[in-house]
Amino acid sequence: EDLCITAPGLERCVTVEHLMQVSDVAHLMQSFDNFVKWNFRLYKELMACFKKGLMPDPTENWAIGQIGFLENYIIPLAERTEKICGSSIASLNLSANARANKTRWEEEGEVITAIFVSGYSTGDLESDVLLNALNCNGSPNTITQDSQIV
């Protein structure tokens, strides 16, 4: 009896699975500032792996890769999660934020990637790289010197 699959049990399982997937990539469904902050941290982590010979250099396809990931995984996941979980999740605007991040990354991603590459290669402080990345289009910065989003 404990192993019987019921419709309500399966629905709960699907809901929990979606929430677990969202929690792993939630920064991509939040503000652009938060997206860029965690995107740079991932870039640094992957570059450290590259320097150890564990993977190829991620730099070449970084900007376009983010667009593909948002388009093919993040936005569909956000839309499914909003549909499955209903208004309590939909009010977080996960899919709208992900689409806005994709649009802005399409406009600024190449420049921001160049800022990441330069900042990483010269050992700049994360806060300086993030300030440069977020100001590349002239928008006011929302990152303090200790790289905390305010």
C-alpha positions as a printed NumPy array, in Angstrom:
array([[  0.   ,   0.   ,   0.   ],
       [  2.892,   2.385,   0.76 ],
       [  4.201,   1.835,  -2.766],
       [  0.922,   2.61 ,  -4.552],
       [  1.106,   5.669,  -6.721],
       [ -1.924,   7.906,  -6.431],
       [ -2.755,  11.02 ,  -8.441],
       [ -2.452,  13.343,  -5.427],
       [  0.82 ,  11.692,  -4.406],
       [  2.227,  12.054,  -7.901],
       [  1.134,  15.703,  -8.037],
       [  2.929,  16.384,  -4.733],
       [  6.035,  14.639,  -6.053],
       [  6.02 ,  16.699,  -9.255],
       [  5.507,  19.91 ,  -7.276],
       [  8.397,  19.151,  -4.927],
       [ 10.637,  18.166,  -7.854],
       [  9.944,  21.471,  -9.603],
       [ 10.633,  23.461,  -6.436],
       [ 13.928,  21.61 ,  -5.964],
       [ 14.953,  22.394,  -9.536],
       [ 13.976,  26.055,  -9.124],
       [ 15.931,  26.35 ,  -5.879],
       [ 19.081,  25.274,  -7.727],
       [ 18.805,  28.051, -10.324],
       [ 16.617,  30.647,  -8.605],
       [ 19.193,  33.407,  -9.138],
       [ 18.362,  33.256, -12.849],
       [ 14.736,  34.092, -12.035],
       [ 15.466,  37.061,  -9.792],
       [ 16.776,  40.574, -10.464],
       [ 19.398,  41.127, -13.154],
       [ 21.851,  42.261, -10.466],
       [ 21.522,  38.927,  -8.667],
       [ 21.748,  37.026, -11.958],
       [ 25.021,  38.791, -12.862],
       [ 26.491,  38.316,  -9.381],
       [ 25.974,  34.536,  -9.408],
       [ 26.835,  34.297, -13.091],
       [ 30.257,  35.797, -12.389],
       [ 30.771,  33.441,  -9.456],
       [ 29.975,  30.467, -11.687],
       [ 32.354,  31.809, -14.322],
       [ 35.142,  32.058, -11.712],
       [ 34.418,  28.535, -10.469],
       [ 34.549,  27.086, -13.976],
       [ 37.727,  29.007, -14.77 ],
       [ 39.351,  27.492, -11.676],
       [ 38.374,  24.049, -13.004],
       [ 39.808,  24.98 , -16.407],
       [ 43.103,  26.075, -14.856],
       [ 43.321,  22.668, -13.134],
       [ 42.79 ,  20.928, -16.487],
       [ 39.383,  19.569, -15.511],
       [ 37.419,  21.153, -18.337],
       [ 37.8  ,  23.324, -21.44 ],
       [ 37.889,  27.112, -21.154],
       [ 34.258,  28.277, -20.731],
       [ 34.98 ,  31.801, -21.978],
       [ 34.418,  31.382, -25.711],
       [ 30.735,  30.465, -25.516],
       [ 29.858,  32.095, -22.192],
       [ 27.567,  34.86 , -23.434],
       [ 25.626,  32.733, -25.926],
       [ 25.516,  29.796, -23.532],
       [ 23.664,  31.862, -20.944],
       [ 21.011,  32.747, -23.504],
       [ 20.522,  29.115, -24.462],
       [ 20.308,  28.02 , -20.823],
       [ 17.727,  30.698, -20.024],
       [ 15.743,  29.968, -23.172],
       [ 15.795,  26.172, -23.099],
       [ 15.806,  25.34 , -19.387],
       [ 15.135,  28.273, -17.067],
       [ 12.122,  29.911, -18.713],
       [ 10.283,  26.611, -19.362],
       [ 11.031,  25.5  , -15.78 ],
       [  9.741,  28.794, -14.399],
       [  6.565,  28.589, -16.489],
       [  5.89 ,  24.983, -15.464],
       [  6.511,  25.793, -11.82 ],
       [  4.139,  28.746, -11.901],
       [  1.475,  26.574, -13.527],
       [  1.945,  23.635, -11.157],
       [  2.223,  25.65 ,  -7.948],
       [ -0.396,  28.25 ,  -8.763],
       [ -0.752,  31.846,  -7.641],
       [  1.505,  31.563,  -4.585],
       [  4.486,  30.944,  -6.893],
       [  3.227,  32.889,  -9.901],
       [  3.251,  36.062,  -7.79 ],
       [  7.05 ,  35.73 ,  -7.583],
       [  7.213,  36.455, -11.335],
       [  9.801,  33.741, -11.953],
       [  9.156,  33.442, -15.683],
       [  8.823,  37.207, -16.206],
       [ 12.113,  37.808, -14.396],
       [ 13.841,  35.048, -16.366],
       [ 12.586,  36.503, -19.657],
       [ 13.702,  40.001, -18.614],
       [ 17.146,  38.647, -17.682],
       [ 17.391,  36.869, -21.038],
       [ 16.448,  40.047, -22.915],
       [ 18.932,  42.169, -21.022],
       [ 21.661,  39.517, -21.346],
       [ 21.044,  39.42 , -25.109],
       [ 21.699,  43.173, -25.144],
       [ 24.629,  43.305, -22.701],
       [ 25.933,  39.758, -22.345],
       [ 28.901,  40.1  , -24.701],
       [ 30.104,  43.248, -22.93 ],
       [ 29.503,  41.781, -19.477],
       [ 31.359,  38.609, -20.467],
       [ 34.319,  40.732, -21.583],
       [ 34.221,  42.477, -18.2  ],
       [ 34.162,  39.072, -16.443],
       [ 37.123,  37.831, -18.503],
       [ 39.16 ,  40.963, -17.934],
       [ 38.359,  41.173, -14.233],
       [ 39.125,  37.507, -13.669],
       [ 42.392,  37.595, -15.599],
       [ 43.68 ,  40.668, -13.744],
       [ 42.455,  39.489, -10.332],
       [ 40.089,  42.405,  -9.786],
       [ 37.875,  42.397,  -6.722],
       [ 34.487,  40.811,  -7.328],
       [ 32.761,  44.01 ,  -6.229],
       [ 34.661,  46.01 ,  -8.879],
       [ 33.87 ,  43.498, -11.63 ],
       [ 30.189,  43.523, -10.671],
       [ 30.052,  47.321, -10.546],
       [ 31.604,  47.483, -14.027],
       [ 29.293,  44.781, -15.371],
       [ 26.153,  46.361, -14.014],
       [ 27.137,  49.832, -15.168],
       [ 28.1  ,  48.83 , -18.693],
       [ 24.856,  50.276, -20.039],
       [ 24.871,  53.343, -17.828],
       [ 22.335,  52.042, -15.31 ],
       [ 22.837,  52.985, -11.661],
       [ 24.669,  50.355,  -9.653],
       [ 22.903,  48.432,  -6.924],
       [ 25.912,  46.545,  -5.633],
       [ 27.821,  47.837,  -2.624],
       [ 31.579,  47.523,  -2.329],
       [ 31.278,  44.185,  -0.538],
       [ 29.183,  42.888,  -3.448],
       [ 25.97 ,  42.605,  -1.482],
       [ 22.817,  43.372,  -3.406],
       [ 20.925,  46.25 ,  -1.857]])
